[in-house]
């Protein structure tokens, strides 16, 4: 290319003019450098549009090159380089699709110039033909290596195990292939390390969820136990007062009042203890489900209620409203622990991300039958919503818009793996800025079979 550009420039100077040449893609191979702004770090060819901007007087000739099939003579009324009118002789080379333009001052255009232009056309045509053949052979070999290198990079991106590229000659391509090999080895080591860290973080996320569950147990049990304690204390006080009255003659009314008070207090104690027992049973089942990967039959309505019990302290502190519309007849034979974890993650995601500036907000959980064997479970909020760019990456591991502000970037990734893996379903998200988000889990009533973990050596 440099040799061709040099020949063209020299020929233009010999005829007191200048030459420009465009390839088949409209890129400038040669142009009047004296009229173009110098860019020392430019490593790409200029386009017709760039020449058009910097050489406005040449616009008519440049436009003519777009549809040129043979040769054409274009008249320039006021050439910016010559300071006078000029003729531009345009020649199209069908073998390569190149266009060469020779600009000569109108005063210098003679028959001799036409004659020389013809021989120049033949010489350049032959040179271009030879260069084209050599370039085609070289490009075929070069493109093959580049294509192989590109395939290697894509395989690394997809996380596939790849063989090292043969480096060959240490030219630019060889150095590129050597760099790709080194990058691949480093990337494999990094991915192995990230997988180990991800497993550790996933376990920490589960432990954090169990910690929230314990906090919920303590908070929910405080109320019924506190009421029962107050009632029992009141009964003891009444009993002490009644014992003092026994030192003197008592009336029938005194006895009736004592028995009525004791009976009322006992009923309060019984009611609150029953409530505490129910809470303990629900939380115990929830804890067992979250730490177990065993399949069992369960009612979706009851499972969601147990999830809400564990999240009630958090929801009360945030003053958000939660509405549940779950039919009481949906029975699963699946993994309640995985579904519990997915629901908790989706609700926590709304609390952390959706209501950053909107308080209080509302969350709605609904379930509908999609088919006879599948259920749609939606978790919808009216919060801040997400941009399309965020939605594309929302299930990627370690991706969060609130890094260091309550978001780990793992909650929705774990949810995606639970829904699409253990539960055998799918999860989708629809969101719009300032209008909230809606996560839809489509889950089969009967979970797919999966390999059970090896229990050998378990205690």
PDB file of C-alpha atoms in Angstrom, residues 123-372:
ATOM      1  CA  UNK A 123       1.404   0.403 -15.225  1.00  0.00           C
ATOM      2  CA  UNK A 124      -0.659   0.779 -12.082  1.00  0.00           C
ATOM      3  CA  UNK A 125      -3.163  -1.759 -13.392  1.00  0.00           C
ATOM      4  CA  UNK A 126      -0.405  -4.324 -13.835  1.00  0.00           C
ATOM      5  CA  UNK A 127       1.092  -3.491 -10.438  1.00  0.00           C
ATOM      6  CA  UNK A 128      -2.293  -3.750  -8.788  1.00  0.00           C
ATOM      7  CA  UNK A 129      -2.886  -7.093 -10.434  1.00  0.00           C
ATOM      8  CA  UNK A 130       0.420  -8.463  -9.103  1.00  0.00           C
ATOM      9  CA  UNK A 131      -0.153  -6.924  -5.683  1.00  0.00           C
ATOM     10  CA  UNK A 132      -3.694  -8.313  -5.665  1.00  0.00           C
ATOM     11  CA  UNK A 133      -2.504 -11.857  -6.342  1.00  0.00           C
ATOM     12  CA  UNK A 134       0.193 -11.654  -3.672  1.00  0.00           C
ATOM     13  CA  UNK A 135      -2.234 -10.041  -1.230  1.00  0.00           C
ATOM     14  CA  UNK A 136      -4.866 -12.720  -1.866  1.00  0.00           C
ATOM     15  CA  UNK A 137      -2.392 -15.537  -1.116  1.00  0.00           C
ATOM     16  CA  UNK A 138      -1.061 -13.769   1.992  1.00  0.00           C
ATOM     17  CA  UNK A 139      -4.502 -12.780   3.208  1.00  0.00           C
ATOM     18  CA  UNK A 140      -5.809 -16.336   2.880  1.00  0.00           C
ATOM     19  CA  UNK A 141      -3.049 -17.657   5.134  1.00  0.00           C
ATOM     20  CA  UNK A 142      -3.319 -14.709   7.520  1.00  0.00           C
ATOM     21  CA  UNK A 143      -7.104 -14.873   7.754  1.00  0.00           C
ATOM     22  CA  UNK A 144      -6.915 -18.594   8.508  1.00  0.00           C
ATOM     23  CA  UNK A 145      -4.661 -17.956  11.500  1.00  0.00           C
ATOM     24  CA  UNK A 146      -6.755 -15.005  12.650  1.00  0.00           C
ATOM     25  CA  UNK A 147      -9.936 -17.083  12.373  1.00  0.00           C
ATOM     26  CA  UNK A 148      -8.359 -19.860  14.436  1.00  0.00           C
ATOM     27  CA  UNK A 149      -7.198 -17.336  17.032  1.00  0.00           C
ATOM     28  CA  UNK A 150     -10.665 -15.781  17.150  1.00  0.00           C
ATOM     29  CA  UNK A 151     -12.232 -19.202  17.691  1.00  0.00           C
ATOM     30  CA  UNK A 152      -9.797 -19.791  20.549  1.00  0.00           C
ATOM     31  CA  UNK A 153     -10.810 -16.530  22.207  1.00  0.00           C
ATOM     32  CA  UNK A 154     -14.518 -17.378  21.897  1.00  0.00           C
ATOM     33  CA  UNK A 155     -13.914 -20.784  23.450  1.00  0.00           C
ATOM     34  CA  UNK A 156     -12.149 -19.106  26.358  1.00  0.00           C
ATOM     35  CA  UNK A 157     -15.082 -16.721  26.743  1.00  0.00           C
ATOM     36  CA  UNK A 158     -17.480 -19.678  26.857  1.00  0.00           C
ATOM     37  CA  UNK A 159     -15.298 -21.332  29.507  1.00  0.00           C
ATOM     38  CA  UNK A 160     -14.407 -24.308  27.333  1.00  0.00           C
ATOM     39  CA  UNK A 161     -11.127 -26.193  27.634  1.00  0.00           C
ATOM     40  CA  UNK A 162      -8.999 -25.371  24.606  1.00  0.00           C
ATOM     41  CA  UNK A 163      -5.692 -26.553  23.150  1.00  0.00           C
ATOM     42  CA  UNK A 164      -2.803 -24.135  22.826  1.00  0.00           C
ATOM     43  CA  UNK A 165      -2.356 -22.387  19.494  1.00  0.00           C
ATOM     44  CA  UNK A 166       0.734 -23.101  17.412  1.00  0.00           C
ATOM     45  CA  UNK A 167       2.748 -19.875  17.491  1.00  0.00           C
ATOM     46  CA  UNK A 168       4.948 -20.362  14.408  1.00  0.00           C
ATOM     47  CA  UNK A 169       6.861 -17.309  13.177  1.00  0.00           C
ATOM     48  CA  UNK A 170       7.206 -14.566  15.798  1.00  0.00           C
ATOM     49  CA  UNK A 171       5.626 -11.857  13.679  1.00  0.00           C
ATOM     50  CA  UNK A 172       2.571  -9.820  14.651  1.00  0.00           C
ATOM     51  CA  UNK A 173       0.248 -12.823  14.272  1.00  0.00           C
ATOM     52  CA  UNK A 174       2.660 -15.093  16.149  1.00  0.00           C
ATOM     53  CA  UNK A 175       2.862 -12.636  19.030  1.00  0.00           C
ATOM     54  CA  UNK A 176      -0.942 -12.402  19.069  1.00  0.00           C
ATOM     55  CA  UNK A 177      -1.309 -16.203  19.253  1.00  0.00           C
ATOM     56  CA  UNK A 178       1.322 -16.407  21.987  1.00  0.00           C
ATOM     57  CA  UNK A 179      -0.541 -13.732  23.974  1.00  0.00           C
ATOM     58  CA  UNK A 180      -3.842 -15.614  23.538  1.00  0.00           C
ATOM     59  CA  UNK A 181      -2.185 -18.794  24.875  1.00  0.00           C
ATOM     60  CA  UNK A 182      -0.865 -16.946  27.928  1.00  0.00           C
ATOM     61  CA  UNK A 183      -4.231 -15.257  28.463  1.00  0.00           C
ATOM     62  CA  UNK A 184      -6.001 -18.612  28.235  1.00  0.00           C
ATOM     63  CA  UNK A 185      -3.834 -20.207  30.930  1.00  0.00           C
ATOM     64  CA  UNK A 186      -4.297 -17.243  33.237  1.00  0.00           C
ATOM     65  CA  UNK A 187      -8.040 -17.166  32.590  1.00  0.00           C
ATOM     66  CA  UNK A 188      -8.411 -20.876  33.376  1.00  0.00           C
ATOM     67  CA  UNK A 189      -6.611 -20.442  36.690  1.00  0.00           C
ATOM     68  CA  UNK A 190      -8.714 -17.380  37.498  1.00  0.00           C
ATOM     69  CA  UNK A 191     -11.969 -19.188  36.658  1.00  0.00           C
ATOM     70  CA  UNK A 192     -11.021 -22.098  38.924  1.00  0.00           C
ATOM     71  CA  UNK A 193     -10.344 -19.661  41.749  1.00  0.00           C
ATOM     72  CA  UNK A 194     -13.607 -17.799  41.109  1.00  0.00           C
ATOM     73  CA  UNK A 195     -15.597 -21.037  41.163  1.00  0.00           C
ATOM     74  CA  UNK A 196     -14.143 -21.875  44.569  1.00  0.00           C
ATOM     75  CA  UNK A 197     -14.897 -18.377  45.865  1.00  0.00           C
ATOM     76  CA  UNK A 198     -18.402 -18.507  44.404  1.00  0.00           C
ATOM     77  CA  UNK A 199     -19.153 -21.791  46.194  1.00  0.00           C
ATOM     78  CA  UNK A 200     -17.943 -20.243  49.441  1.00  0.00           C
ATOM     79  CA  UNK A 201     -20.045 -17.105  48.941  1.00  0.00           C
ATOM     80  CA  UNK A 202     -23.124 -19.174  48.082  1.00  0.00           C
ATOM     81  CA  UNK A 203     -22.747 -21.025  51.383  1.00  0.00           C
ATOM     82  CA  UNK A 204     -22.333 -17.699  53.214  1.00  0.00           C
ATOM     83  CA  UNK A 205     -25.493 -16.430  51.518  1.00  0.00           C
ATOM     84  CA  UNK A 206     -27.402 -19.472  52.775  1.00  0.00           C
ATOM     85  CA  UNK A 207     -26.033 -18.994  56.297  1.00  0.00           C
ATOM     86  CA  UNK A 208     -27.091 -15.360  56.167  1.00  0.00           C
ATOM     87  CA  UNK A 209     -30.598 -16.474  55.236  1.00  0.00           C
ATOM     88  CA  UNK A 210     -30.656 -18.870  58.182  1.00  0.00           C
ATOM     89  CA  UNK A 211     -29.483 -16.026  60.412  1.00  0.00           C
ATOM     90  CA  UNK A 212     -32.492 -13.989  59.311  1.00  0.00           C
ATOM     91  CA  UNK A 213     -34.667 -16.977  60.092  1.00  0.00           C
ATOM     92  CA  UNK A 214     -33.333 -17.200  63.658  1.00  0.00           C
ATOM     93  CA  UNK A 215     -33.918 -13.470  64.094  1.00  0.00           C
ATOM     94  CA  UNK A 216     -37.478 -13.954  62.900  1.00  0.00           C
ATOM     95  CA  UNK A 217     -38.029 -16.771  65.392  1.00  0.00           C
ATOM     96  CA  UNK A 218     -36.875 -14.619  68.296  1.00  0.00           C
ATOM     97  CA  UNK A 219     -38.990 -11.654  67.269  1.00  0.00           C
ATOM     98  CA  UNK A 220     -42.165 -13.602  66.598  1.00  0.00           C
ATOM     99  CA  UNK A 221     -41.958 -15.639  69.805  1.00  0.00           C
ATOM    100  CA  UNK A 222     -41.472 -12.564  71.975  1.00  0.00           C
ATOM    101  CA  UNK A 223     -45.107 -11.478  71.677  1.00  0.00           C
ATOM    102  CA  UNK A 224     -46.976 -14.704  72.621  1.00  0.00           C
ATOM    103  CA  UNK A 225     -44.454 -15.639  75.302  1.00  0.00           C
ATOM    104  CA  UNK A 226     -44.589 -12.128  76.743  1.00  0.00           C
ATOM    105  CA  UNK A 227     -48.405 -12.226  76.857  1.00  0.00           C
ATOM    106  CA  UNK A 228     -48.377 -15.648  78.522  1.00  0.00           C
ATOM    107  CA  UNK A 229     -45.866 -14.461  81.097  1.00  0.00           C
ATOM    108  CA  UNK A 230     -47.961 -11.400  81.949  1.00  0.00           C
ATOM    109  CA  UNK A 231     -51.069 -13.567  82.351  1.00  0.00           C
ATOM    110  CA  UNK A 232     -49.270 -16.113  84.533  1.00  0.00           C
ATOM    111  CA  UNK A 233     -47.891 -13.303  86.702  1.00  0.00           C
ATOM    112  CA  UNK A 234     -51.403 -11.872  87.041  1.00  0.00           C
ATOM    113  CA  UNK A 235     -52.740 -15.293  88.075  1.00  0.00           C
ATOM    114  CA  UNK A 236     -50.029 -15.595  90.745  1.00  0.00           C
ATOM    115  CA  UNK A 237     -50.824 -12.134  92.092  1.00  0.00           C
ATOM    116  CA  UNK A 238     -54.543 -12.980  92.209  1.00  0.00           C
ATOM    117  CA  UNK A 239     -53.760 -16.255  93.968  1.00  0.00           C
ATOM    118  CA  UNK A 240     -51.693 -14.429  96.632  1.00  0.00           C
ATOM    119  CA  UNK A 241     -54.499 -11.941  97.208  1.00  0.00           C
ATOM    120  CA  UNK A 242     -57.052 -14.778  97.471  1.00  0.00           C
ATOM    121  CA  UNK A 243     -54.851 -16.668  99.975  1.00  0.00           C
ATOM    122  CA  UNK A 244     -54.804 -13.579 102.200  1.00  0.00           C
ATOM    123  CA  UNK A 245     -58.602 -13.432 102.035  1.00  0.00           C
ATOM    124  CA  UNK A 246     -58.794 -17.062 103.203  1.00  0.00           C
ATOM    125  CA  UNK A 247     -57.539 -15.936 106.630  1.00  0.00           C
ATOM    126  CA  UNK A 248     -60.971 -14.390 107.031  1.00  0.00           C
ATOM    127  CA  UNK A 249     -64.389 -15.632 106.038  1.00  0.00           C
ATOM    128  CA  UNK A 250     -64.923 -15.237 102.260  1.00  0.00           C
ATOM    129  CA  UNK A 251     -68.088 -14.808 100.314  1.00  0.00           C
ATOM    130  CA  UNK A 252     -69.378 -16.614  97.263  1.00  0.00           C
ATOM    131  CA  UNK A 253     -68.632 -13.518  95.168  1.00  0.00           C
ATOM    132  CA  UNK A 254     -64.971 -13.556  96.252  1.00  0.00           C
ATOM    133  CA  UNK A 255     -64.628 -17.158  95.116  1.00  0.00           C
ATOM    134  CA  UNK A 256     -66.396 -16.501  91.793  1.00  0.00           C
ATOM    135  CA  UNK A 257     -64.167 -13.504  91.045  1.00  0.00           C
ATOM    136  CA  UNK A 258     -61.037 -15.539  91.810  1.00  0.00           C
ATOM    137  CA  UNK A 259     -62.104 -18.439  89.605  1.00  0.00           C
ATOM    138  CA  UNK A 260     -63.141 -16.103  86.763  1.00  0.00           C
ATOM    139  CA  UNK A 261     -59.812 -14.293  86.855  1.00  0.00           C
ATOM    140  CA  UNK A 262     -57.835 -17.538  86.961  1.00  0.00           C
ATOM    141  CA  UNK A 263     -59.856 -19.021  84.097  1.00  0.00           C
ATOM    142  CA  UNK A 264     -59.376 -15.905  81.905  1.00  0.00           C
ATOM    143  CA  UNK A 265     -55.660 -15.823  82.604  1.00  0.00           C
ATOM    144  CA  UNK A 266     -55.315 -19.530  81.893  1.00  0.00           C
ATOM    145  CA  UNK A 267     -57.094 -19.122  78.559  1.00  0.00           C
ATOM    146  CA  UNK A 268     -54.711 -16.281  77.619  1.00  0.00           C
ATOM    147  CA  UNK A 269     -51.722 -18.461  78.546  1.00  0.00           C
ATOM    148  CA  UNK A 270     -53.135 -21.397  76.558  1.00  0.00           C
ATOM    149  CA  UNK A 271     -53.853 -19.227  73.507  1.00  0.00           C
ATOM    150  CA  UNK A 272     -50.386 -17.656  73.445  1.00  0.00           C
ATOM    151  CA  UNK A 273     -48.606 -20.940  74.102  1.00  0.00           C
ATOM    152  CA  UNK A 274     -50.534 -22.499  71.192  1.00  0.00           C
ATOM    153  CA  UNK A 275     -49.468 -19.559  69.049  1.00  0.00           C
ATOM    154  CA  UNK A 276     -45.833 -20.012  70.130  1.00  0.00           C
ATOM    155  CA  UNK A 277     -46.045 -23.744  69.410  1.00  0.00           C
ATOM    156  CA  UNK A 278     -47.432 -23.033  65.925  1.00  0.00           C
ATOM    157  CA  UNK A 279     -44.656 -20.532  65.227  1.00  0.00           C
ATOM    158  CA  UNK A 280     -41.979 -22.955  66.407  1.00  0.00           C
ATOM    159  CA  UNK A 281     -43.418 -25.713  64.194  1.00  0.00           C
ATOM    160  CA  UNK A 282     -43.496 -23.417  61.154  1.00  0.00           C
ATOM    161  CA  UNK A 283     -39.985 -22.091  61.725  1.00  0.00           C
ATOM    162  CA  UNK A 284     -38.658 -25.584  62.400  1.00  0.00           C
ATOM    163  CA  UNK A 285     -40.098 -26.848  59.121  1.00  0.00           C
ATOM    164  CA  UNK A 286     -38.709 -23.818  57.295  1.00  0.00           C
ATOM    165  CA  UNK A 287     -35.250 -24.348  58.780  1.00  0.00           C
ATOM    166  CA  UNK A 288     -35.300 -28.054  57.902  1.00  0.00           C
ATOM    167  CA  UNK A 289     -36.330 -27.247  54.325  1.00  0.00           C
ATOM    168  CA  UNK A 290     -33.595 -24.664  53.899  1.00  0.00           C
ATOM    169  CA  UNK A 291     -30.859 -27.010  55.114  1.00  0.00           C
ATOM    170  CA  UNK A 292     -32.151 -30.087  53.293  1.00  0.00           C
ATOM    171  CA  UNK A 293     -32.256 -31.024  49.635  1.00  0.00           C
ATOM    172  CA  UNK A 294     -34.859 -33.748  50.084  1.00  0.00           C
ATOM    173  CA  UNK A 295     -37.989 -33.850  47.982  1.00  0.00           C
ATOM    174  CA  UNK A 296     -41.398 -33.966  49.707  1.00  0.00           C
ATOM    175  CA  UNK A 297     -45.041 -33.071  49.187  1.00  0.00           C
ATOM    176  CA  UNK A 298     -46.102 -29.636  50.415  1.00  0.00           C
ATOM    177  CA  UNK A 299     -48.843 -27.037  50.028  1.00  0.00           C
ATOM    178  CA  UNK A 300     -47.695 -23.821  48.338  1.00  0.00           C
ATOM    179  CA  UNK A 301     -50.005 -21.626  50.415  1.00  0.00           C
ATOM    180  CA  UNK A 302     -48.621 -22.976  53.701  1.00  0.00           C
ATOM    181  CA  UNK A 303     -45.028 -22.699  52.457  1.00  0.00           C
ATOM    182  CA  UNK A 304     -45.468 -19.037  51.517  1.00  0.00           C
ATOM    183  CA  UNK A 305     -47.002 -18.317  54.922  1.00  0.00           C
ATOM    184  CA  UNK A 306     -43.949 -19.858  56.599  1.00  0.00           C
ATOM    185  CA  UNK A 307     -41.677 -17.706  54.460  1.00  0.00           C
ATOM    186  CA  UNK A 308     -43.615 -14.583  55.445  1.00  0.00           C
ATOM    187  CA  UNK A 309     -43.303 -15.472  59.120  1.00  0.00           C
ATOM    188  CA  UNK A 310     -39.526 -15.450  58.820  1.00  0.00           C
ATOM    189  CA  UNK A 311     -39.580 -12.109  56.959  1.00  0.00           C
ATOM    190  CA  UNK A 312     -42.233 -10.366  59.076  1.00  0.00           C
ATOM    191  CA  UNK A 313     -39.727  -8.495  61.327  1.00  0.00           C
ATOM    192  CA  UNK A 314     -37.911  -7.142  58.286  1.00  0.00           C
ATOM    193  CA  UNK A 315     -41.122  -6.092  56.564  1.00  0.00           C
ATOM    194  CA  UNK A 316     -42.445  -4.417  59.713  1.00  0.00           C
ATOM    195  CA  UNK A 317     -39.227  -2.453  60.196  1.00  0.00           C
ATOM    196  CA  UNK A 318     -39.298  -1.262  56.563  1.00  0.00           C
ATOM    197  CA  UNK A 319     -43.031  -0.417  56.675  1.00  0.00           C
ATOM    198  CA  UNK A 320     -43.628  -2.108  53.340  1.00  0.00           C
ATOM    199  CA  UNK A 321     -46.928  -3.807  52.554  1.00  0.00           C
ATOM    200  CA  UNK A 322     -47.058  -7.393  51.349  1.00  0.00           C
ATOM    201  CA  UNK A 323     -50.062  -8.887  49.594  1.00  0.00           C
ATOM    202  CA  UNK A 324     -50.353 -12.624  48.956  1.00  0.00           C
ATOM    203  CA  UNK A 325     -52.754 -14.292  46.537  1.00  0.00           C
ATOM    204  CA  UNK A 326     -52.008 -18.010  46.691  1.00  0.00           C
ATOM    205  CA  UNK A 327     -54.777 -20.580  46.128  1.00  0.00           C
ATOM    206  CA  UNK A 328     -55.031 -23.167  48.893  1.00  0.00           C
ATOM    207  CA  UNK A 329     -55.197 -26.136  46.533  1.00  0.00           C
ATOM    208  CA  UNK A 330     -51.768 -26.087  44.853  1.00  0.00           C
ATOM    209  CA  UNK A 331     -49.843 -29.174  45.937  1.00  0.00           C
ATOM    210  CA  UNK A 332     -46.183 -29.718  45.029  1.00  0.00           C
ATOM    211  CA  UNK A 333     -43.992 -32.794  45.095  1.00  0.00           C
ATOM    212  CA  UNK A 334     -40.756 -30.882  44.902  1.00  0.00           C
ATOM    213  CA  UNK A 335     -37.959 -29.305  46.917  1.00  0.00           C
ATOM    214  CA  UNK A 336     -39.434 -26.853  49.464  1.00  0.00           C
ATOM    215  CA  UNK A 337     -35.996 -25.680  50.569  1.00  0.00           C
ATOM    216  CA  UNK A 338     -35.057 -24.510  47.080  1.00  0.00           C
ATOM    217  CA  UNK A 339     -38.417 -22.767  46.562  1.00  0.00           C
ATOM    218  CA  UNK A 340     -38.195 -21.138  50.000  1.00  0.00           C
ATOM    219  CA  UNK A 341     -34.715 -19.799  49.265  1.00  0.00           C
ATOM    220  CA  UNK A 342     -35.847 -18.474  45.864  1.00  0.00           C
ATOM    221  CA  UNK A 343     -38.843 -16.631  47.367  1.00  0.00           C
ATOM    222  CA  UNK A 344     -36.758 -15.121  50.192  1.00  0.00           C
ATOM    223  CA  UNK A 345     -34.128 -13.949  47.694  1.00  0.00           C
ATOM    224  CA  UNK A 346     -36.721 -12.294  45.437  1.00  0.00           C
ATOM    225  CA  UNK A 347     -38.403 -10.510  48.356  1.00  0.00           C
ATOM    226  CA  UNK A 348     -35.053  -9.378  49.789  1.00  0.00           C
ATOM    227  CA  UNK A 349     -34.026  -8.179  46.316  1.00  0.00           C
ATOM    228  CA  UNK A 350     -37.090  -5.922  46.226  1.00  0.00           C
ATOM    229  CA  UNK A 351     -36.372  -4.600  49.739  1.00  0.00           C
ATOM    230  CA  UNK A 352     -32.731  -3.800  48.896  1.00  0.00           C
ATOM    231  CA  UNK A 353     -33.052  -2.478  45.339  1.00  0.00           C
ATOM    232  CA  UNK A 354     -36.634  -1.514  44.525  1.00  0.00           C
ATOM    233  CA  UNK A 355     -37.450   0.871  47.366  1.00  0.00           C
ATOM    234  CA  UNK A 356     -34.277   2.912  47.578  1.00  0.00           C
ATOM    235  CA  UNK A 357     -36.126   6.233  47.428  1.00  0.00           C
ATOM    236  CA  UNK A 358     -39.766   5.098  47.685  1.00  0.00           C
ATOM    237  CA  UNK A 359     -41.148   4.373  51.151  1.00  0.00           C
ATOM    238  CA  UNK A 360     -43.350   2.655  51.900  1.00  0.00           C
ATOM    239  CA  UNK A 361     -43.567   0.262  48.954  1.00  0.00           C
ATOM    240  CA  UNK A 362     -45.686  -2.758  48.173  1.00  0.00           C
ATOM    241  CA  UNK A 363     -44.814  -6.320  47.195  1.00  0.00           C
ATOM    242  CA  UNK A 364     -47.328  -8.743  45.710  1.00  0.00           C
ATOM    243  CA  UNK A 365     -46.955 -12.527  45.533  1.00  0.00           C
ATOM    244  CA  UNK A 366     -49.336 -14.438  43.277  1.00  0.00           C
ATOM    245  CA  UNK A 367     -49.662 -17.995  41.996  1.00  0.00           C
ATOM    246  CA  UNK A 368     -51.659 -19.233  39.015  1.00  0.00           C
ATOM    247  CA  UNK A 369     -51.792 -22.540  37.172  1.00  0.00           C
ATOM    248  CA  UNK A 370     -50.159 -22.238  33.730  1.00  0.00           C
ATOM    249  CA  UNK A 371     -51.008 -25.786  32.711  1.00  0.00           C
ATOM    250  CA  UNK A 372     -52.134 -28.875  34.569  1.00  0.00           C
TER     251      UNK A 372
END
